[in-house]
Coordinates of C-alpha atoms and ligand atoms in Angstrom, one line a residue:
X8 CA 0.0 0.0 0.0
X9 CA 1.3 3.6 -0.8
X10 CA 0.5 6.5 0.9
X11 CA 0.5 9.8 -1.2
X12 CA 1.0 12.9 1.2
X13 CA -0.9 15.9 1.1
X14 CA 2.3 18.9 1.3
X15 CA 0.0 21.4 3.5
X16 CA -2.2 18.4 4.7
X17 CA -1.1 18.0 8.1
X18 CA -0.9 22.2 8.4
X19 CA -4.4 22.5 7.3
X20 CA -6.0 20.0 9.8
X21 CA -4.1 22.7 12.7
X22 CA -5.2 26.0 10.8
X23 CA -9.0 26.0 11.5
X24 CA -10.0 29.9 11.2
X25 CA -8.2 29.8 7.9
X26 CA -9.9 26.5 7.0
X27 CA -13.3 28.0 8.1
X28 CA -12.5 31.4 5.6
X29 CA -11.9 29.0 2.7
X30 CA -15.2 27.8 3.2
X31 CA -17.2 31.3 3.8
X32 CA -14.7 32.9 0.9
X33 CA -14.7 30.6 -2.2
X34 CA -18.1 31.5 -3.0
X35 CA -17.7 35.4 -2.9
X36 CA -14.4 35.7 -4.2
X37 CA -13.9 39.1 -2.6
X38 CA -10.2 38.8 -3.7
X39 CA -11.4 38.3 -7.0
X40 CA -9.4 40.8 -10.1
X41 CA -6.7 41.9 -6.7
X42 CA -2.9 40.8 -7.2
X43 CA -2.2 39.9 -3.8
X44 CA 1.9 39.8 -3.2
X45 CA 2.8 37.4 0.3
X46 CA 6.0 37.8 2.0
X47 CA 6.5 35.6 5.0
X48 CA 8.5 32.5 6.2
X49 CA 7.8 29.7 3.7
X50 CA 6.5 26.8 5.3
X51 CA 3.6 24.7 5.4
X52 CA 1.1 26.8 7.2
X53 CA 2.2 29.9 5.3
X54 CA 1.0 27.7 2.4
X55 CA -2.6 27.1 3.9
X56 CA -2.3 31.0 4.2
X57 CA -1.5 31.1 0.4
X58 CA -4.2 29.0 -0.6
X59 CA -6.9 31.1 1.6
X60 CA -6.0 33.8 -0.2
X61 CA -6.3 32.1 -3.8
X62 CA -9.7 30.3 -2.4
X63 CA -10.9 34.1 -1.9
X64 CA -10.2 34.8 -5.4
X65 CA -6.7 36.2 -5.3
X66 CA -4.1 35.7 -8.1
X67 CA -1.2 35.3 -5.1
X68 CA 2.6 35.7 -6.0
X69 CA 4.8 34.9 -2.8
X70 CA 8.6 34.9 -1.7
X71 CA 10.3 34.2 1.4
X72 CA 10.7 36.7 4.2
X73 CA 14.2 35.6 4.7
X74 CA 16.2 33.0 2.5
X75 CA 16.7 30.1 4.5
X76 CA 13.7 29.4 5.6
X77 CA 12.0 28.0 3.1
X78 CA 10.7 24.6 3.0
X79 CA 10.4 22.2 -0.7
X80 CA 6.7 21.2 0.7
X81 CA 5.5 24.6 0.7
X82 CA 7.0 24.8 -3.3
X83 CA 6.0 21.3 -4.2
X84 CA 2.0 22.3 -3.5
X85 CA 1.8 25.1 -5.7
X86 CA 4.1 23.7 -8.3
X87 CA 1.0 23.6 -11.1
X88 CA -1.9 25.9 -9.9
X89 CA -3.0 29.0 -11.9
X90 CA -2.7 32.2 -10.2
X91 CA -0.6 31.3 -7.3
X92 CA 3.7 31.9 -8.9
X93 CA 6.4 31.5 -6.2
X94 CA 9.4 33.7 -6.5
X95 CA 11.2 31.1 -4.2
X96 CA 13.5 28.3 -3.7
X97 CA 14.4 25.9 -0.7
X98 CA 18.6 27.4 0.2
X99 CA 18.3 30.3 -1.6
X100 CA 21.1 32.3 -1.4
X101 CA 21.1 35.9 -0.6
X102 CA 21.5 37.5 -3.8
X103 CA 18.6 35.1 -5.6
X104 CA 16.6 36.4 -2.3
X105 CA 16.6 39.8 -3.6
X106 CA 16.5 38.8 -7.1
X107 CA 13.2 36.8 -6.6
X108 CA 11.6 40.1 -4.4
X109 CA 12.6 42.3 -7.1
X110 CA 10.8 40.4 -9.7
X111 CA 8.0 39.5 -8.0
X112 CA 7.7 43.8 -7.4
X113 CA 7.7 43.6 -11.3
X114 CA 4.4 42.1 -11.3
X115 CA 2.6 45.4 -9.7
X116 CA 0.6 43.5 -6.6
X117 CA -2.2 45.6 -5.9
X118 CA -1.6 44.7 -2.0
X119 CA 1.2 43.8 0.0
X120 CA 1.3 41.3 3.3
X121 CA 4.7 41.2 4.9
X122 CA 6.9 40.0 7.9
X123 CA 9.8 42.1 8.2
X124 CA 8.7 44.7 6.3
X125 CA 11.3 44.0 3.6
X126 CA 9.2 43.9 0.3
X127 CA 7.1 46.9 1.5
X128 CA 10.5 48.8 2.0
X129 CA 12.1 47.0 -1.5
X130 CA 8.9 48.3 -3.6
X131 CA 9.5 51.7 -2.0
X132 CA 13.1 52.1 -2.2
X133 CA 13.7 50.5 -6.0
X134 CA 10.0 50.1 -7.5
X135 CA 8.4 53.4 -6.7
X136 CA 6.2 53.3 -9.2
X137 CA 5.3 50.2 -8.3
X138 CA 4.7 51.3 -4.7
X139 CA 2.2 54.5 -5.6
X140 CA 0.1 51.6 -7.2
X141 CA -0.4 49.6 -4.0
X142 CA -3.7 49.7 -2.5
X143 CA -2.6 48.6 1.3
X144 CA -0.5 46.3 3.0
X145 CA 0.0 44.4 6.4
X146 CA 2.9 43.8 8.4
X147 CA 3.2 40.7 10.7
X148 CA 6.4 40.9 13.1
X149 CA 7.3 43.5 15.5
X150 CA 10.4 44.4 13.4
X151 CA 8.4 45.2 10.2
X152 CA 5.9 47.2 12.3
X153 CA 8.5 49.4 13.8
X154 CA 10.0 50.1 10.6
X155 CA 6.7 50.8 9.0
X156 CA 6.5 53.3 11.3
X157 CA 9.2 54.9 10.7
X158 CA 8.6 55.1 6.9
X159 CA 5.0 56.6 7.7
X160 CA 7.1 59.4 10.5
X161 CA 9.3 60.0 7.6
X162 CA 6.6 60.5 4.8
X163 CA 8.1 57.9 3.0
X164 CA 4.6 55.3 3.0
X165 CA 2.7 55.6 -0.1
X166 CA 0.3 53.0 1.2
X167 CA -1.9 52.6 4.2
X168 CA -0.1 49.8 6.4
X169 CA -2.3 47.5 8.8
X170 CA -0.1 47.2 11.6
X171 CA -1.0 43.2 12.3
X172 CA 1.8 42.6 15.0
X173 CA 0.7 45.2 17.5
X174 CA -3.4 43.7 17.6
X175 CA -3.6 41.8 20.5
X176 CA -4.6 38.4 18.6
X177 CA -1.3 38.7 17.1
X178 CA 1.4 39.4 19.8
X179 CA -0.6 38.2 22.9
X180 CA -0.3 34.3 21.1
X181 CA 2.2 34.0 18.1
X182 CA 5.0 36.1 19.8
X183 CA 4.7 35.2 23.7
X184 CA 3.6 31.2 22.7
X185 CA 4.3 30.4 19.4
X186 CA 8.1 31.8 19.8
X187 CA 8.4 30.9 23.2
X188 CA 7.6 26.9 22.5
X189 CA 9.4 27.1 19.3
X190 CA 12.8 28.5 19.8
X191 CA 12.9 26.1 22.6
X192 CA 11.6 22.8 20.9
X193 CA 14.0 23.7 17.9
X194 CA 17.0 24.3 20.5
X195 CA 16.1 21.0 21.8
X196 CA 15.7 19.2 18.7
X197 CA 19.1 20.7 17.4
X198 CA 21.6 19.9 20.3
X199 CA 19.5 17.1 21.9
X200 CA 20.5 18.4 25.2
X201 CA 18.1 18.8 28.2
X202 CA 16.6 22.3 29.4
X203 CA 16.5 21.6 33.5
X204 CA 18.9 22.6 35.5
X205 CA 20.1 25.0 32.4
X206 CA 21.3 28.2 32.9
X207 CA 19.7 30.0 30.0
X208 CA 20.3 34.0 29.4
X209 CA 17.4 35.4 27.2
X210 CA 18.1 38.5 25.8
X211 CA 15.1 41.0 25.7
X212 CA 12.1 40.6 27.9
X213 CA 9.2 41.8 25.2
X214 CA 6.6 39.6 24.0
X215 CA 8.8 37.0 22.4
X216 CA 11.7 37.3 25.2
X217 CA 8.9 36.9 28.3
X218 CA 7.7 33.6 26.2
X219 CA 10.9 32.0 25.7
X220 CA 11.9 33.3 29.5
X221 CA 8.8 31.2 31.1
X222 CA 8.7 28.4 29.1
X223 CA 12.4 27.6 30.1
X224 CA 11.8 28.1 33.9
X225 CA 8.5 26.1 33.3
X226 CA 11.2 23.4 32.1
X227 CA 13.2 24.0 35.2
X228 CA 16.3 25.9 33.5
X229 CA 17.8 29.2 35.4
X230 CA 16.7 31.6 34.2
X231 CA 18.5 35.5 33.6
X232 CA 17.1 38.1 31.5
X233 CA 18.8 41.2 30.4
X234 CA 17.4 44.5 29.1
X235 CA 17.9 47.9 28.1
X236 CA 14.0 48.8 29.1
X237 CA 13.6 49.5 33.2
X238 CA 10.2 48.6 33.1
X239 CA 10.6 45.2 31.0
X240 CA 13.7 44.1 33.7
X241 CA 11.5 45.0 36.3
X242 CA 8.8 43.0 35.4
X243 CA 11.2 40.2 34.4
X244 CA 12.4 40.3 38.3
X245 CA 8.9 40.2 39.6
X246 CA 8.0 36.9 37.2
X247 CA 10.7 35.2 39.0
X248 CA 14.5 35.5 37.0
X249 CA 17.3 36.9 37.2
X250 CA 18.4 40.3 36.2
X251 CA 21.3 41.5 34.9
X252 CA 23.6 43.0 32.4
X253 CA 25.2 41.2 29.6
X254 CA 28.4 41.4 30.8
X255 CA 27.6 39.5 33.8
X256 CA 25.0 37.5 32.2
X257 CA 27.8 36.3 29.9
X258 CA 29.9 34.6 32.5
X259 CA 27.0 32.7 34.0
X260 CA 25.0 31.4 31.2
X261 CA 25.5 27.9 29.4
X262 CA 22.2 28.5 26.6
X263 CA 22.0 32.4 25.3
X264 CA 19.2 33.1 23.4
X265 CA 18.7 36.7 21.8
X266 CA 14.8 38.3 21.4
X267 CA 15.6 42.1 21.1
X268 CA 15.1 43.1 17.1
X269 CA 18.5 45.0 17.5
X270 CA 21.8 44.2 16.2
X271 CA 24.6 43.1 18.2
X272 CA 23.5 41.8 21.7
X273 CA 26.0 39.4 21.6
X274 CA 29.6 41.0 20.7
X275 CA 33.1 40.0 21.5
X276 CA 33.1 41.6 24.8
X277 CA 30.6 39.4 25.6
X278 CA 31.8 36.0 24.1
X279 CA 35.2 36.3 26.1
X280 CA 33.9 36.0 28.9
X281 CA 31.6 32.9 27.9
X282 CA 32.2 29.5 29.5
X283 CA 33.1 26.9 27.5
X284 CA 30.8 25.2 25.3
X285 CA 28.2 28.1 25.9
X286 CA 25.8 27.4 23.0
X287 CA 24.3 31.0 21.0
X288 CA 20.7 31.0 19.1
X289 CA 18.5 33.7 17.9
X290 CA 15.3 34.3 17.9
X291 CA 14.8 37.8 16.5
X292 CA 14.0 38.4 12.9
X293 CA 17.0 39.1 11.2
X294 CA 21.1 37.5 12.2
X295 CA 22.4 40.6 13.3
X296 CA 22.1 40.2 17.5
X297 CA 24.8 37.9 17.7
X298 CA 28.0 39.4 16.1
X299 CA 29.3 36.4 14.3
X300 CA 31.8 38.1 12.9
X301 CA 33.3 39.1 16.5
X302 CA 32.8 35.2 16.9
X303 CA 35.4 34.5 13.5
X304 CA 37.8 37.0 14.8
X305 CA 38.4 35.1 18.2
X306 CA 38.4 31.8 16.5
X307 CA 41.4 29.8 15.1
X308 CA 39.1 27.3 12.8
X309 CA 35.3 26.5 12.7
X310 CA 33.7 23.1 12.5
X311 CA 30.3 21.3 12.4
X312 CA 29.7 19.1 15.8
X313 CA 26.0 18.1 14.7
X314 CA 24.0 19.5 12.0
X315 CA 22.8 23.0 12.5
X316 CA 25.6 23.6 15.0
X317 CA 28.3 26.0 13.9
X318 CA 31.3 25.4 16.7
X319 CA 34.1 28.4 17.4
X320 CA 37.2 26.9 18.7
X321 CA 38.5 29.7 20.1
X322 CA 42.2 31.1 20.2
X323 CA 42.2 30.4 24.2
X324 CA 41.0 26.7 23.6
X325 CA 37.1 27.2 24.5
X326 CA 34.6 26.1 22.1
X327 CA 31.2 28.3 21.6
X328 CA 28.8 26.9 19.2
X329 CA 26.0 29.1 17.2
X330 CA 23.0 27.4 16.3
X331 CA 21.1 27.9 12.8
X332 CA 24.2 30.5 11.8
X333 CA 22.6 33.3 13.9
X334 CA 19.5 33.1 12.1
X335 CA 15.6 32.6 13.5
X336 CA 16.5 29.3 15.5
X337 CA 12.8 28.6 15.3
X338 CA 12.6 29.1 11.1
X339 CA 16.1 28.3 9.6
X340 CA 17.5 25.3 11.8
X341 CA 17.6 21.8 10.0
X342 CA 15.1 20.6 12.8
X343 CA 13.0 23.9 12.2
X344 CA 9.5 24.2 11.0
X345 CA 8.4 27.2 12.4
X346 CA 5.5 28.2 15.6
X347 CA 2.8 25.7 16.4
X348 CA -0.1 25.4 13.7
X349 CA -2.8 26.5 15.9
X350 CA -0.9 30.1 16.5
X351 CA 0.4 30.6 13.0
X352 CA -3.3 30.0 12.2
X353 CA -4.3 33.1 14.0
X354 CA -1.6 34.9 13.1
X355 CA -2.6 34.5 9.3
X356 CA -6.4 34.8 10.0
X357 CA -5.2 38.5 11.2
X358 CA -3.0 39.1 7.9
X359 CA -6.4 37.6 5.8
X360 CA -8.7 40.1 7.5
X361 CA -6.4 43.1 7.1
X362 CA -6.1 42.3 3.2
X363 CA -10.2 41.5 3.1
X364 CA -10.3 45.1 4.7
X365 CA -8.0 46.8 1.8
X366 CA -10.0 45.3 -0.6
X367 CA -14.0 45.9 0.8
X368 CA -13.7 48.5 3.5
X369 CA -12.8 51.8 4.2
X370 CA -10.8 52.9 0.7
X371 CA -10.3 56.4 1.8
X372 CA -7.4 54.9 4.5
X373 CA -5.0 57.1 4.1
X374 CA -0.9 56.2 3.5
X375 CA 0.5 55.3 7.2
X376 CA 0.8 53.1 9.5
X377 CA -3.0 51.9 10.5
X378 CA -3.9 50.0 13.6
X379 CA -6.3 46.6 13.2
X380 CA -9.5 47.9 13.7
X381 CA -10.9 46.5 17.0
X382 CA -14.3 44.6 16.0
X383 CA -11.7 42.5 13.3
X384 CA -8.9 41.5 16.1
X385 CA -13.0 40.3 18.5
X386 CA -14.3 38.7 15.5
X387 CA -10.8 36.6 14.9
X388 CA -10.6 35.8 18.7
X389 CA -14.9 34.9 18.4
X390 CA -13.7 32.7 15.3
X391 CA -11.1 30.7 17.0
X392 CA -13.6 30.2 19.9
X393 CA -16.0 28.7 17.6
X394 CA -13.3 26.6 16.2
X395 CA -12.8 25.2 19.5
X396 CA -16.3 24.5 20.5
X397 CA -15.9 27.4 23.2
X398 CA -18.4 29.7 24.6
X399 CA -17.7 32.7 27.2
X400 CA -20.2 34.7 29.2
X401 CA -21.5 38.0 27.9
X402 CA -21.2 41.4 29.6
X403 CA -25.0 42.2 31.2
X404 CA -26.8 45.3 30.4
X405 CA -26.4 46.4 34.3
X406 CA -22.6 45.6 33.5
X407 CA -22.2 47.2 31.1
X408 CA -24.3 50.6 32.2
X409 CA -21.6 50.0 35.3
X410 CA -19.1 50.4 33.3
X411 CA -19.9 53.1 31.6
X412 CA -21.9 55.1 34.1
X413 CA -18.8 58.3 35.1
X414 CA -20.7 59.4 37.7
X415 CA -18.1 58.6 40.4
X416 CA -20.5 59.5 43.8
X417 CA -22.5 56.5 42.3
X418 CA -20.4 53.7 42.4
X419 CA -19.9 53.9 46.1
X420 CA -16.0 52.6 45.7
X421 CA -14.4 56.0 44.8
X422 CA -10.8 56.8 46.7
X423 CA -9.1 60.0 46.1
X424 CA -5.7 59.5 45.5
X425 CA -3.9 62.2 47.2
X426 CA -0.2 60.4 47.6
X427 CA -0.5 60.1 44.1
X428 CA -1.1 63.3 43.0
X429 CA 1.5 64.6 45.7
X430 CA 3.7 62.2 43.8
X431 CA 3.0 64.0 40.6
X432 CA 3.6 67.6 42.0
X433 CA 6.6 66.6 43.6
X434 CA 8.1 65.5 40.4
X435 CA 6.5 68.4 38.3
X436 CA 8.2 71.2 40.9
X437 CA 11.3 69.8 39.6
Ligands
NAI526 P1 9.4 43.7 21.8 O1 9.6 45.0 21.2 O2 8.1 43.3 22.5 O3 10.6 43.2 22.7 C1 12.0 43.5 22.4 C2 12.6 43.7 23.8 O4 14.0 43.8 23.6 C3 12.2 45.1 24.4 O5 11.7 44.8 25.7 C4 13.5 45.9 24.4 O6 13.6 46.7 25.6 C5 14.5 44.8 24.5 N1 15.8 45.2 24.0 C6 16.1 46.1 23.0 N2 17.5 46.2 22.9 C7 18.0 45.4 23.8 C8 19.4 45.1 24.2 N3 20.4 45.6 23.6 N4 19.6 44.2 25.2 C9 18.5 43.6 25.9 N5 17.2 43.9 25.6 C10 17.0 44.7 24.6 O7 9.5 42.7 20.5 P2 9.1 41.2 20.3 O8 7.7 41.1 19.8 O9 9.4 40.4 21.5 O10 10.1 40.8 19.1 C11 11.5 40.6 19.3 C12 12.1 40.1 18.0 O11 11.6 38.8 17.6 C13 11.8 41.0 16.8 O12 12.9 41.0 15.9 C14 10.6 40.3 16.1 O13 10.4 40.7 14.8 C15 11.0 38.9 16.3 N6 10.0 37.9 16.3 C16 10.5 36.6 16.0 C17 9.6 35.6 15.9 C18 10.1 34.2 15.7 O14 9.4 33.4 15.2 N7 11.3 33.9 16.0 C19 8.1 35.8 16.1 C20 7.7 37.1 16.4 C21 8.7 38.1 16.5

C-alpha cells in the first residue's frame, strides 16, 4: 500500500479559522481581479495561508521573508496551480533572495502582506512606481511594524499599512507562545541536550523574550534576563528571574538566546567571557544580534559538531557553538519548521482580515501606518472560539451601564488618590 502525502495536509487540519475562511470565501471571491503579493516565512502553514487567499479569489505571487527558511513542501503544492507563482527556492542564497523580491515587485501587486517589512521597504526604495500603485498592505512581526512606522514618520509610505503585529490576537499568542515553545523545541531538537537545570540567558524581555523566558523556567532551567528597558527588567524580576547585564549574564549562562530586534546583543566583549561550550541562538527576525563576525575574529578554525551547530574553537581553547548560523532558531534550523499550527493559524487569520479590509472596507485609509480595527482583532478571537467549541459569558446590560456610568458618587467605591497626586507635584516642581 502507498500512501501519497498531502504537502500542507497536516498544516491545514491545525489552521481552522483559515480553513473555516476558505469555506465562507470561495463562494464570494472578494479577492477576486486583486494581485495579492505574500512575503513571509515559507513553510507549510504559510501555504494554507496562500491558498486562503487564492480560495478568496486572489491571483497570489509569494517569496520568502528571509532566505533560509523555506521549505520544498511549501514549493511542491503550488508547483501547477494558476494564479498562485512562487518567487522562491528551498537554500536560496542571498543575492537570488533579492532577485526573486525584485521580480515579484515587477508584477505590480495591488496589496502587500509582509513580515519584516522588507518587500514593502524594496517596492519603495527601488519600485516606486510600483509602490504609488499599492492599494494597502499588512505587516506581521514586530520588526516590520517598527520600521513601518518609521517610513510613515518620515513620509516615506505611499500606502496605508495595517499594523497586524501590535493587535492583541497577534502578539498576545504568536509572539509570547508560538516563539516561546518554538525557539525552545527547535534548541532541543538541534543539540538534543536537556533544558533543566540550564542556565539560560534570554536577551530582551518583550513579548517574544517573556515567552521564551517562562517556558524555560517552566522546564526548570535558570533563568537570567537582560534589558535595556527599566520597566521590562522590572517585570522580568517580579516573574521570577534573574536580572542582569550582559556582561555578567555572559559569564554565567551555558544556553544564550537573543529576542531584542536589534543588532549586536551578543559581541566580543561578551563572548570572552563565555564558559566553554556556551551554546548561541536567535530568535529575533534578522542575524544581526549575535556578532558572528566578532565570533570569526576570536576563533582559530570553525567546525560542524552536529547538523545545525556551527562550533568556534577559540584562540584560548574554549569552544562556543551558534545554532542555525545566527539566524531565526525557530525558522532556519535543519530541525525547524516554524511556531505551532494553531498560532500561526491566527496569526494568518489576522493578515487575511487586514487584506479583506484593503480590498472591501474603508478605501479612503490614508498612507500610514493603520492599527487593526478593534471589532476584526474580537471577531478573529470569536472565530477561534467557535473553532474550539468554546463559549464565554457576555457582559450584562447592568454591567455594562456600570461600566460606563462616570458618575463617580454613584459607584460607592471612589478613593481619592492624594499620595498620588503629591507624587506628581513633587516630580512636576522639579
Ligand atoms: P518587543 O519590542 O516586544 O521586545 C523587544 C525587547 O528587547 C524590548 O523589551 C526591548 O527593551 C529589548 N531590548 C532592546 N534592545 C536590547 C538590548 N540591547 N539588550 C537587551 N534587551 C533589549 O519585540 P518582540 O515582539 O518580543 O520581538 C522581538 C524580535 O523577535 C523582533 O525582531 C521580532 O520581529 C522577532 N519575532 C520573532 C519571531 C520568531 O518566530 N522567532 C516571532 C515574532 C517576532
Amino acid at each position: 500500500m502507498t500512501s501519497q502525502t498531502d504537502p500542507l495536509g497536516w498544516a491545514r487540519e491545525h489552521c481552522p479559522i483559515l480553513t473555516s475562511f476558505q469555506t465562507e470565501y470561495s463562494e464570494t471571491e472578494p479577492f477576486d481581479g486583486y494581485t495579492v503579493a505574500v512575503a513571509t516565512h515559507l513553510e507549510a502553514k504559510s501555504g494554507v495561508f496562500i491558498e486562503t487567499l487564492h480560495e478568496a479569489g486572489a491571483e497570489v505571487l509569494f517569496a520568502p521573508s528571509e532566505p533560509q527558511s523555506t521549505k520544498a513542501a511549501v514549493l511542491d503544492a503550488f508547483r501547477d496551480i494558476d494564479g498562485i507563482t512562487a518567487f522562491a527556492r528551498h537554500g536560496m542564497s542571498d543575492r537570488e533572495f533579492d532577485r526573486q523580491r525584485h521580480a515579484l515587485l515587477e508584477r505590480e501587486p495591488d496589496l502587500i502582506l509582509g513580515d519584516g517589512c522588507g518587500l514593502i521597504a524594496m517596492a519603495h526604495a527601488d519600485h516606486p512606481a510600483v509602490a504609488k500603485g499599492v492599494i494597502g498592505g499588512a505587516e506581521q512581526t514586530t520588526v516590520g511594524v517598527t520600521r513601518v512606522e518609521s517610513m510613515a514618520q518620515e513620509g516615506a509610505l505611499e500606502f496605508p499599512v495595517y499594523t497586524v503585529n501590535h493587535t492583541p490576537m497577534k502578539h498576545r499568542f504568536d509572539n509570547v507562545h508560538g516563539t516561546g515553545e518554538s525557539v525552545l523545541t527547535n534548541i532541543a531538537a538541534t543539540t538534543n541536550t536537556m533544558l533543566a537545570g540550564t542556565r539560560v540567558v534570554i536577551a530582551g524581555y518583550g513579548y517574544c523574550g517573556r515567552g521564551i523566558a517562562r517556558k524555560a523556567r517552566d522546564l526548570g532551567a535558570k533563568t537570567i534576563v537582560t534589558e535595556v528597558d527599566p520597566r521590562k527588567a522590572l517585570e522580568a524580576h517580579t516573574e521570577g528571574h534573574d536580572i542582569m547585564p550582559m556582561t555578567e549574564a555572559a559569564q554565567k549562562g551555558e544556553l544564550f538566546i537573543t529576542a531584542t530586534g536589534t543588532r549586536g546583543v551578543i559581541r566580543r566583549e561578551h563572548v570572552e567571557l563565555m564558559p566553554d561550550g556556551a551554546v548561541l541562538a536567535n530568535a529575533g527576525h534578522s542575524d544581526v544580534e549575535i556578532r558572528l563576525d566578532d565570533l570569526e575574529t576570536l576563533a582559530t578554525r570553525m567546525s560542524t559538531p552536529t547538523d545545525g551547530v556551527t562550533r568556534y574553537h577559540m584562540k584560548d581553547g574554549r569552544s562556543i557553538n551558534v545554532l542555525a548560523d545566527g539566524r531565526l532558531v525557530n525558522l532556519t534550523g535543519p530541525h525547524s519548521s516554524g511556531h505551532p499550527a494553531e498560532v500561526i493559524d491566527t496569526t494568518h487569520a489576522m493578515m487575511f482580515v487586514a487584506g479583506h479590509e484593503l480590498v472591501t472596507g474603508d478605501r479612503e485609509l490614508p498612507p500610514g501606518a493603520h492599527s487593526i480595527p478593534d471589532r476584526l482583532d474580537r471577531a478573529v478571537a470569536e472565530r477561534k472560539l467557535e473553532t474550539m467549541d468554546a463559549t464565554i459569558d457576555e457582559s450584562t446590560d447592568r454591567q455594562q451601564a456600570y461600566d460606563a456610568d462616570w458618575r463617580v458618587e454613584d459607584r460607592g467605591d471612589w478613593v481619592p488618590c492624594v499620595l498620588g497626586t503629591r507624587f506628581l507635584e513633587s516630580v512636576s516642581d522639579g
